[in-house]
mmCIF file of C-alpha atoms in Angstrom:
data_model
loop_
_atom_site.group_PDB
_atom_site.id
_atom_site.type_symbol
_atom_site.label_atom_id
_atom_site.label_comp_id
_atom_site.label_asym_id
_atom_site.label_seq_id
_atom_site.Cartn_x
_atom_site.Cartn_y
_atom_site.Cartn_z
ATOM 1 C CA MET A 1 127.187 86.975 82.860
ATOM 2 C CA ASN A 2 125.637 89.724 80.759
ATOM 3 C CA ASP A 3 126.999 93.012 82.119
ATOM 4 C CA ARG A 4 123.841 94.782 80.968
ATOM 5 C CA THR A 5 121.865 93.075 83.726
ATOM 6 C CA MET A 6 122.051 93.317 87.509
ATOM 7 C CA LYS A 7 120.756 91.720 90.661
ATOM 8 C CA ALA A 8 117.604 93.236 92.157
ATOM 9 C CA VAL A 9 115.073 92.276 94.818
ATOM 10 C CA LEU A 10 111.687 91.511 93.224
ATOM 11 C CA TYR A 11 108.267 90.127 94.042
ATOM 12 C CA ASP A 12 105.760 88.575 91.637
ATOM 13 C CA ARG A 13 102.688 88.788 93.873
ATOM 14 C CA TYR A 14 101.557 90.598 96.989
ATOM 15 C CA GLY A 15 102.175 88.861 100.283
ATOM 16 C CA GLY A 16 104.519 88.415 103.210
ATOM 17 C CA PRO A 17 108.310 88.720 103.173
ATOM 18 C CA GLU A 18 108.548 85.254 101.610
ATOM 19 C CA VAL A 19 107.422 86.652 98.217
ATOM 20 C CA LEU A 20 110.725 88.537 97.910
ATOM 21 C CA HIS A 21 113.502 87.025 95.846
ATOM 22 C CA VAL A 22 116.693 88.154 94.110
ATOM 23 C CA GLY A 23 116.454 88.086 90.327
ATOM 24 C CA ARG A 24 118.149 89.717 87.357
ATOM 25 C CA VAL A 25 116.790 92.763 85.567
ATOM 26 C CA PRO A 26 118.212 95.121 82.933
ATOM 27 C CA ARG A 27 120.764 97.512 84.353
ATOM 28 C CA PRO A 28 119.383 101.054 84.017
ATOM 29 C CA GLU A 29 120.914 103.722 81.822
ATOM 30 C CA PRO A 30 120.900 107.257 83.212
ATOM 31 C CA ALA A 31 118.499 109.577 81.394
ATOM 32 C CA PRO A 32 119.349 113.245 80.792
ATOM 33 C CA GLY A 33 119.916 114.916 84.142
ATOM 34 C CA GLU A 34 120.387 111.573 85.898
ATOM 35 C CA VAL A 35 123.328 109.613 87.226
ATOM 36 C CA LEU A 36 123.919 105.896 87.573
ATOM 37 C CA VAL A 37 124.800 104.856 91.113
ATOM 38 C CA ARG A 38 126.414 101.580 92.069
ATOM 39 C CA VAL A 39 124.517 100.813 95.263
ATOM 40 C CA HIS A 40 126.521 99.999 98.384
ATOM 41 C CA ALA A 41 123.604 99.668 100.819
ATOM 42 C CA PHE A 42 119.978 100.600 101.442
ATOM 43 C CA SER A 43 117.624 100.520 104.420
ATOM 44 C CA VAL A 44 114.213 98.910 104.856
ATOM 45 C CA ASN A 45 111.288 101.340 105.226
ATOM 46 C CA GLY A 46 107.718 100.894 106.378
ATOM 47 C CA GLY A 47 106.241 102.199 103.137
ATOM 48 C CA GLU A 48 107.720 99.404 101.065
ATOM 49 C CA LEU A 49 106.397 96.811 103.532
ATOM 50 C CA ALA A 50 102.919 98.225 102.988
ATOM 51 C CA ALA A 51 103.413 98.126 99.218
ATOM 52 C CA ARG A 52 104.747 94.568 99.188
ATOM 53 C CA SER A 53 101.883 93.287 101.333
ATOM 54 C CA GLY A 54 99.282 94.799 98.985
ATOM 55 C CA ARG A 55 97.789 97.184 101.535
ATOM 56 C CA ILE A 56 98.205 100.119 99.142
ATOM 57 C CA ARG A 57 97.547 98.234 95.912
ATOM 58 C CA LEU A 58 95.295 101.062 94.721
ATOM 59 C CA LEU A 59 98.549 103.002 94.339
ATOM 60 C CA THR A 60 100.948 100.222 93.364
ATOM 61 C CA GLY A 61 98.674 98.415 90.885
ATOM 62 C CA ARG A 62 98.846 94.825 89.689
ATOM 63 C CA LYS A 63 101.754 94.915 87.274
ATOM 64 C CA PHE A 64 104.522 92.504 88.296
ATOM 65 C CA PRO A 65 107.323 91.997 89.037
ATOM 66 C CA GLN A 66 107.598 94.907 91.434
ATOM 67 C CA ARG A 67 110.646 96.247 93.248
ATOM 68 C CA VAL A 68 111.561 97.333 96.762
ATOM 69 C CA GLY A 69 114.050 99.819 98.172
ATOM 70 C CA LEU A 70 113.594 103.550 98.647
ATOM 71 C CA ASP A 71 116.921 105.010 99.804
ATOM 72 C CA PHE A 72 120.548 104.158 99.126
ATOM 73 C CA THR A 73 124.211 104.939 99.508
ATOM 74 C CA GLY A 74 126.653 104.223 96.736
ATOM 75 C CA GLU A 75 129.208 105.413 94.225
ATOM 76 C CA LEU A 76 128.613 107.351 91.019
ATOM 77 C CA ALA A 77 129.205 104.929 88.137
ATOM 78 C CA ALA A 78 128.095 106.983 85.103
ATOM 79 C CA LEU A 79 126.651 110.388 84.260
ATOM 80 C CA GLY A 80 123.677 111.039 82.020
ATOM 81 C CA GLU A 81 123.438 113.702 79.331
ATOM 82 C CA GLY A 82 123.768 117.201 80.756
ATOM 83 C CA VAL A 83 125.687 116.036 83.822
ATOM 84 C CA THR A 84 129.403 116.429 83.119
ATOM 85 C CA GLU A 85 132.530 115.863 85.159
ATOM 86 C CA PRO A 86 134.738 118.741 86.326
ATOM 87 C CA GLY A 87 136.837 120.112 83.497
ATOM 88 C CA ALA A 88 134.763 118.357 80.824
ATOM 89 C CA GLY A 89 133.364 121.528 79.317
ATOM 90 C CA GLU A 90 129.745 122.668 79.451
ATOM 91 C CA GLY A 91 127.650 121.040 82.128
ATOM 92 C CA VAL A 92 126.168 121.680 85.527
ATOM 93 C CA THR A 93 126.729 125.315 86.521
ATOM 94 C CA GLU A 94 125.590 125.121 90.155
ATOM 95 C CA PRO A 95 126.667 122.809 92.997
ATOM 96 C CA ALA A 96 125.376 119.347 92.174
ATOM 97 C CA LEU A 97 126.293 117.181 95.129
ATOM 98 C CA GLY A 98 126.828 119.397 98.095
ATOM 99 C CA GLU A 99 128.860 122.363 99.202
ATOM 100 C CA GLY A 100 132.193 122.721 97.501
ATOM 101 C CA MET A 101 131.315 120.415 94.600
ATOM 102 C CA THR A 102 130.672 122.360 91.435
ATOM 103 C CA GLU A 103 130.053 119.233 89.369
ATOM 104 C CA PRO A 104 129.677 115.524 90.109
ATOM 105 C CA ALA A 105 132.363 113.034 89.208
ATOM 106 C CA VAL A 106 132.401 109.306 88.640
ATOM 107 C CA GLY A 107 133.579 107.701 91.874
ATOM 108 C CA ASP A 108 131.922 110.207 94.231
ATOM 109 C CA ARG A 109 130.348 108.630 97.325
ATOM 110 C CA VAL A 110 126.695 109.643 97.451
ATOM 111 C CA TRP A 111 123.426 109.007 99.235
ATOM 112 C CA GLY A 112 119.870 109.659 98.115
ATOM 113 C CA VAL A 113 116.180 108.803 98.140
ATOM 114 C CA LEU A 114 114.133 107.868 95.092
ATOM 115 C CA GLY A 115 111.512 110.525 94.394
ATOM 116 C CA ARG A 116 107.753 109.983 94.544
ATOM 117 C CA SER A 117 107.561 109.633 90.773
ATOM 118 C CA SER A 118 110.243 106.921 90.740
ATOM 119 C CA GLY A 119 108.636 104.520 93.190
ATOM 120 C CA PHE A 120 110.757 101.766 94.701
ATOM 121 C CA GLY A 121 113.836 100.095 93.265
ATOM 122 C CA SER A 122 117.010 100.843 95.217
ATOM 123 C CA ALA A 123 117.279 97.215 96.387
ATOM 124 C CA ALA A 124 119.572 96.459 93.473
ATOM 125 C CA GLU A 125 123.162 96.632 92.330
ATOM 126 C CA TYR A 126 122.540 99.870 90.406
ATOM 127 C CA VAL A 127 119.978 102.640 90.417
ATOM 128 C CA SER A 128 119.476 105.580 88.068
ATOM 129 C CA VAL A 129 118.348 108.758 89.804
ATOM 130 C CA PRO A 130 118.069 112.501 89.037
ATOM 131 C CA VAL A 131 121.239 114.265 90.149
ATOM 132 C CA LYS A 132 119.100 116.778 92.081
ATOM 133 C CA ARG A 133 118.051 113.962 94.439
ATOM 134 C CA LEU A 134 121.569 113.148 95.605
ATOM 135 C CA GLY A 135 123.932 114.406 98.254
ATOM 136 C CA ARG A 136 127.547 113.685 99.042
ATOM 137 C CA VAL A 137 128.205 111.290 101.918
ATOM 138 C CA PRO A 138 130.233 113.069 104.632
ATOM 139 C CA GLU A 139 133.876 112.088 104.815
ATOM 140 C CA GLY A 140 134.642 109.289 107.231
ATOM 141 C CA LEU A 141 131.104 107.896 107.317
ATOM 142 C CA ASP A 142 130.949 104.183 106.500
ATOM 143 C CA PRO A 143 128.594 103.518 103.535
ATOM 144 C CA VAL A 144 126.599 100.920 105.483
ATOM 145 C CA ASP A 145 126.172 103.246 108.458
ATOM 146 C CA ALA A 146 125.346 106.077 106.059
ATOM 147 C CA ALA A 147 122.446 104.038 104.630
ATOM 148 C CA ALA A 148 120.579 104.568 107.901
ATOM 149 C CA LEU A 149 120.461 108.335 107.378
ATOM 150 C CA PRO A 150 118.848 109.358 104.033
ATOM 151 C CA VAL A 151 115.411 108.875 105.612
ATOM 152 C CA ALA A 152 116.461 111.433 108.235
ATOM 153 C CA THR A 153 115.738 114.094 105.610
ATOM 154 C CA THR A 154 112.072 113.373 106.424
ATOM 155 C CA ALA A 155 112.687 114.332 110.056
ATOM 156 C CA VAL A 156 114.530 117.475 108.946
ATOM 157 C CA THR A 157 111.612 118.542 106.744
ATOM 158 C CA ALA A 158 109.020 117.658 109.396
ATOM 159 C CA LEU A 159 110.638 119.628 112.207
ATOM 160 C CA ARG A 160 112.309 122.466 110.313
ATOM 161 C CA ASP A 161 109.743 123.199 107.600
ATOM 162 C CA LYS A 162 106.374 121.663 108.452
ATOM 163 C CA ALA A 163 106.369 122.276 112.205
ATOM 164 C CA GLY A 164 108.787 125.202 112.452
ATOM 165 C CA LEU A 165 110.183 123.816 115.713
ATOM 166 C CA ARG A 166 111.728 126.539 117.874
ATOM 167 C CA PRO A 167 114.198 126.437 120.781
ATOM 168 C CA GLY A 168 112.518 125.875 124.120
ATOM 169 C CA GLU A 169 109.396 124.241 122.688
ATOM 170 C CA ARG A 170 108.109 120.871 123.871
ATOM 171 C CA LEU A 171 108.369 118.127 121.232
ATOM 172 C CA LEU A 172 106.705 114.710 121.385
ATOM 173 C CA VAL A 173 108.108 112.061 119.027
ATOM 174 C CA ARG A 174 105.852 109.055 118.556
ATOM 175 C CA GLY A 175 107.662 105.965 117.272
ATOM 176 C CA ALA A 176 110.920 107.421 118.542
ATOM 177 C CA ALA A 177 113.045 104.285 118.143
ATOM 178 C CA GLY A 178 112.393 103.842 114.408
ATOM 179 C CA GLY A 179 114.280 105.263 111.447
ATOM 180 C CA VAL A 180 112.615 108.680 111.244
ATOM 181 C CA GLY A 181 111.835 108.815 114.958
ATOM 182 C CA SER A 182 115.425 108.192 116.059
ATOM 183 C CA ALA A 183 116.595 110.998 113.773
ATOM 184 C CA ALA A 184 113.829 113.303 115.032
ATOM 185 C CA VAL A 185 114.888 112.791 118.649
ATOM 186 C CA GLN A 186 118.447 113.832 117.798
ATOM 187 C CA LEU A 187 117.392 116.755 115.634
ATOM 188 C CA GLY A 188 114.825 117.970 118.154
ATOM 189 C CA ARG A 189 117.582 118.125 120.758
ATOM 190 C CA ALA A 190 119.865 119.904 118.277
ATOM 191 C CA TYR A 191 117.143 122.472 117.546
ATOM 192 C CA GLY A 192 116.900 123.268 121.256
ATOM 193 C CA ALA A 193 113.568 121.604 121.999
ATOM 194 C CA GLU A 194 112.592 119.641 125.105
ATOM 195 C CA VAL A 195 112.131 116.148 123.658
ATOM 196 C CA THR A 196 109.748 113.484 124.937
ATOM 197 C CA ALA A 197 110.160 110.139 123.164
ATOM 198 C CA LEU A 198 107.453 107.459 122.999
ATOM 199 C CA ALA A 199 108.822 103.958 122.404
ATOM 200 C CA ARG A 200 108.665 100.367 123.613
ATOM 201 C CA ALA A 201 109.937 99.688 127.112
ATOM 202 C CA ALA A 202 112.938 97.792 125.709
ATOM 203 C CA ASN A 203 113.983 100.836 123.682
ATOM 204 C CA LEU A 204 113.754 103.541 126.341
ATOM 205 C CA ASP A 205 117.480 103.538 127.127
ATOM 206 C CA PHE A 206 118.189 103.704 123.385
ATOM 207 C CA VAL A 207 116.124 106.868 122.841
ATOM 208 C CA ARG A 208 117.645 108.441 125.959
ATOM 209 C CA GLU A 209 121.094 107.830 124.484
ATOM 210 C CA LEU A 210 119.930 109.643 121.340
ATOM 211 C CA GLY A 211 119.142 112.723 123.405
ATOM 212 C CA ALA A 212 115.550 112.425 124.607
ATOM 213 C CA HIS A 213 114.975 114.403 127.809
ATOM 214 C CA LYS A 214 112.143 112.053 128.726
ATOM 215 C CA ALA A 215 111.501 108.515 127.448
ATOM 216 C CA VAL A 216 108.061 106.954 127.958
ATOM 217 C CA ASP A 217 106.802 103.406 127.374
ATOM 218 C CA HIS A 218 103.862 103.937 125.041
ATOM 219 C CA ARG A 219 102.099 100.880 126.467
ATOM 220 C CA ALA A 220 102.387 101.980 130.090
ATOM 221 C CA VAL A 221 100.693 105.397 129.918
ATOM 222 C CA GLN A 222 97.596 106.915 128.418
ATOM 223 C CA PRO A 223 98.252 109.754 125.962
ATOM 224 C CA ALA A 224 96.309 112.206 128.139
ATOM 225 C CA GLU A 225 98.864 111.647 130.911
ATOM 226 C CA LEU A 226 101.715 112.975 128.764
ATOM 227 C CA GLY A 227 100.819 116.653 129.066
ATOM 228 C CA ARG A 228 100.794 119.339 126.371
ATOM 229 C CA PHE A 229 103.216 119.804 123.506
ATOM 230 C CA ASP A 230 104.057 122.549 121.047
ATOM 231 C CA VAL A 231 104.912 119.997 118.347
ATOM 232 C CA VAL A 232 103.849 116.368 117.948
ATOM 233 C CA LEU A 233 105.702 114.314 115.331
ATOM 234 C CA ASP A 234 103.896 111.054 114.537
ATOM 235 C CA THR A 235 105.512 108.176 112.635
ATOM 236 C CA VAL A 236 102.823 105.574 113.438
ATOM 237 C CA GLY A 237 99.633 106.800 111.740
ATOM 238 C CA SER A 238 96.944 105.476 114.080
ATOM 239 C CA ASP A 239 94.995 107.319 116.809
ATOM 240 C CA LEU A 240 95.914 110.687 115.341
ATOM 241 C CA ARG A 241 92.863 112.358 116.855
ATOM 242 C CA THR A 242 93.950 111.282 120.329
ATOM 243 C CA PHE A 243 97.439 112.727 119.974
ATOM 244 C CA ARG A 244 96.145 115.865 118.323
ATOM 245 C CA ARG A 245 94.392 116.659 121.614
ATOM 246 C CA LEU A 246 97.798 116.985 123.264
ATOM 247 C CA LEU A 247 98.642 120.155 121.348
ATOM 248 C CA ALA A 248 99.113 123.304 123.378
ATOM 249 C CA PRO A 249 97.627 126.558 122.028
ATOM 250 C CA GLY A 250 99.464 127.307 118.806
ATOM 251 C CA GLY A 251 100.731 123.725 118.664
ATOM 252 C CA ARG A 252 101.468 121.862 115.420
ATOM 253 C CA MET A 253 101.163 118.172 114.600
ATOM 254 C CA VAL A 254 102.999 116.503 111.722
ATOM 255 C CA THR A 255 102.529 112.902 110.636
ATOM 256 C CA ILE A 256 104.405 110.905 108.026
ATOM 257 C CA ALA A 257 102.017 107.934 108.242
ATOM 258 C CA PHE A 258 98.339 107.075 108.068
ATOM 259 C CA ASP A 259 96.285 104.142 109.335
ATOM 260 C CA LEU A 260 96.856 101.374 106.795
ATOM 261 C CA SER A 261 93.922 99.370 108.142
ATOM 262 C CA ARG A 262 91.557 102.142 106.981
ATOM 263 C CA PRO A 263 93.562 104.310 104.577
ATOM 264 C CA VAL A 264 90.727 106.277 102.966
ATOM 265 C CA ALA A 265 89.086 107.159 106.274
ATOM 266 C CA SER A 266 92.447 107.980 107.851
ATOM 267 C CA LEU A 267 93.526 110.329 105.064
ATOM 268 C CA GLY A 268 90.058 111.904 105.075
ATOM 269 C CA SER A 269 90.330 112.536 108.797
ATOM 270 C CA ILE A 270 93.724 114.174 108.349
ATOM 271 C CA ALA A 271 92.344 116.436 105.623
ATOM 272 C CA ALA A 272 89.378 117.378 107.799
ATOM 273 C CA THR A 273 91.642 118.790 110.513
ATOM 274 C CA ALA A 274 92.411 121.719 108.227
ATOM 275 C CA VAL A 275 88.843 123.013 108.578
ATOM 276 C CA HIS A 276 87.715 122.103 112.084
ATOM 277 C CA GLY A 277 89.016 121.517 115.576
ATOM 278 C CA ARG A 278 92.172 122.713 117.297
ATOM 279 C CA GLY A 279 95.376 122.192 115.384
ATOM 280 C CA ARG A 280 95.756 121.021 111.839
ATOM 281 C CA VAL A 281 97.524 117.700 111.243
ATOM 282 C CA ARG A 282 100.131 118.182 108.532
ATOM 283 C CA PHE A 283 100.711 115.007 106.512
ATOM 284 C CA PHE A 284 103.527 114.556 104.011
ATOM 285 C CA SER A 285 105.811 111.931 102.525
ATOM 286 C CA GLY A 286 109.518 112.549 102.101
ATOM 287 C CA ASN A 287 110.671 113.806 98.708
ATOM 288 C CA PRO A 288 114.108 115.305 99.446
ATOM 289 C CA LEU A 289 116.303 117.362 97.136
ATOM 290 C CA ARG A 290 120.001 118.197 97.139
ATOM 291 C CA GLU A 291 119.698 121.008 99.677
ATOM 292 C CA ASP A 292 118.063 118.623 102.155
ATOM 293 C CA PHE A 293 121.012 116.246 101.879
ATOM 294 C CA ASP A 294 123.394 119.173 102.293
ATOM 295 C CA ASP A 295 121.597 120.084 105.528
ATOM 296 C CA LEU A 296 121.723 116.455 106.629
ATOM 297 C CA ALA A 297 125.471 116.301 105.989
ATOM 298 C CA ARG A 298 126.011 119.463 108.053
ATOM 299 C CA HIS A 299 124.184 117.932 111.020
ATOM 300 C CA VAL A 300 126.373 114.834 110.764
ATOM 301 C CA ALA A 301 129.579 116.876 110.441
ATOM 302 C CA GLU A 302 128.632 118.957 113.494
ATOM 303 C CA GLY A 303 127.990 115.825 115.572
ATOM 304 C CA LYS A 304 124.286 116.561 115.973
ATOM 305 C CA LEU A 305 123.129 113.461 114.106
ATOM 306 C CA ARG A 306 124.554 109.954 114.012
ATOM 307 C CA PRO A 307 123.387 106.818 112.240
ATOM 308 C CA ALA A 308 121.600 104.148 114.245
ATOM 309 C CA VAL A 309 121.990 100.737 112.592
ATOM 310 C CA ASP A 310 120.220 97.883 114.355
ATOM 311 C CA LYS A 311 121.370 95.019 112.108
ATOM 312 C CA VAL A 312 122.975 94.538 108.691
ATOM 313 C CA PHE A 313 121.690 91.977 106.170
ATOM 314 C CA ALA A 314 123.036 90.719 102.843
ATOM 315 C CA LEU A 315 121.081 91.394 99.646
ATOM 316 C CA GLU A 316 119.887 87.769 99.577
ATOM 317 C CA GLU A 317 118.549 88.296 103.114
ATOM 318 C CA THR A 318 116.231 91.189 102.231
ATOM 319 C CA ALA A 319 113.174 89.075 103.059
ATOM 320 C CA ALA A 320 114.602 88.495 106.545
ATOM 321 C CA ALA A 321 115.102 92.266 106.937
ATOM 322 C CA HIS A 322 111.440 92.855 105.983
ATOM 323 C CA ARG A 323 110.365 90.184 108.449
ATOM 324 C CA ALA A 324 112.430 91.741 111.221
ATOM 325 C CA LEU A 325 110.928 95.194 110.643
ATOM 326 C CA GLU A 326 107.400 93.781 110.603
ATOM 327 C CA SER A 327 108.003 92.069 113.948
ATOM 328 C CA GLY A 328 108.615 95.459 115.611
ATOM 329 C CA GLY A 329 111.193 96.656 118.089
ATOM 330 C CA VAL A 330 113.741 98.061 115.641
ATOM 331 C CA ARG A 331 116.327 100.477 117.017
ATOM 332 C CA GLY A 332 117.078 102.871 114.194
ATOM 333 C CA LYS A 333 117.321 101.079 110.859
ATOM 334 C CA TYR A 334 117.771 97.652 109.347
ATOM 335 C CA VAL A 335 120.328 98.062 106.567
ATOM 336 C CA VAL A 336 120.973 95.759 103.611
ATOM 337 C CA ARG A 337 124.501 95.634 102.229
ATOM 338 C CA VAL A 338 124.578 95.194 98.431
ATOM 339 C CA THR A 339 128.303 95.262 97.626
ATOM 340 C CA PRO A 340 130.722 93.172 99.708
#
């Protein structure tokens, strides 16, 4: 087999999970400032389901084949120009992969998220990524378990930076059993907030175990019955106006999703909250850097954040992982193992 190629998950047309298949593509070479990572595992995220189905084709275009995979854990396999190993002379002069690491080295265990400009593509044997978008996996954390956590940087940014969550405040997490939501429940508790988690009835015990003070079946209550909150974190994207009404004076709402059934209208509605009504809805998509992964690693090391892996799939079973996520009810993350 040509060692300049690798396995990757591809699709040649938009559609359901069945369009996904494992093919061979050229193995990437790290550009200046990048590193080549041998991927151990990745998780399945809602954004790539939307892309694969064609619901955001205005952004993804019609050039095929296209790739899936947003986050990853793995091992540094090669360093691009300008990224040198310790003791190799001139190179990186500031910590590259976390506290205590002055320079990266081949063999380091890392985790990361592809940036907005990179698109998807971590569902593969190798990925090339800017060194600034990597962190070092905490010691003792299994690489498959670790793959459930890179997306938690989104929860860190949402609560710490966008919402400015403070101790004693009331936090509502919508979609609390999912990848970002399950991390937000844990982090909200760690930040000293009173956490209310909205989830399916079958997942209420799960979110309580993560640290939620109150767990509510989202199908059994009307939003108006929930009370007022200082911070609302939404991971669903629909009915944002309804949940915005739950904000207490001075409250903040952050969403990482929009209504995919009406994307233009949904994004327009979010933008309009900046100029009218009570409480702006802050929308963002995760684009983490090294310092975010450093913060994530500290939370893990301090026992404030743990991975939640629902089920592990093989690379050839990526379509099944997509299908499982689309069916709903996930507890944490579905993870795909790439290397045996």
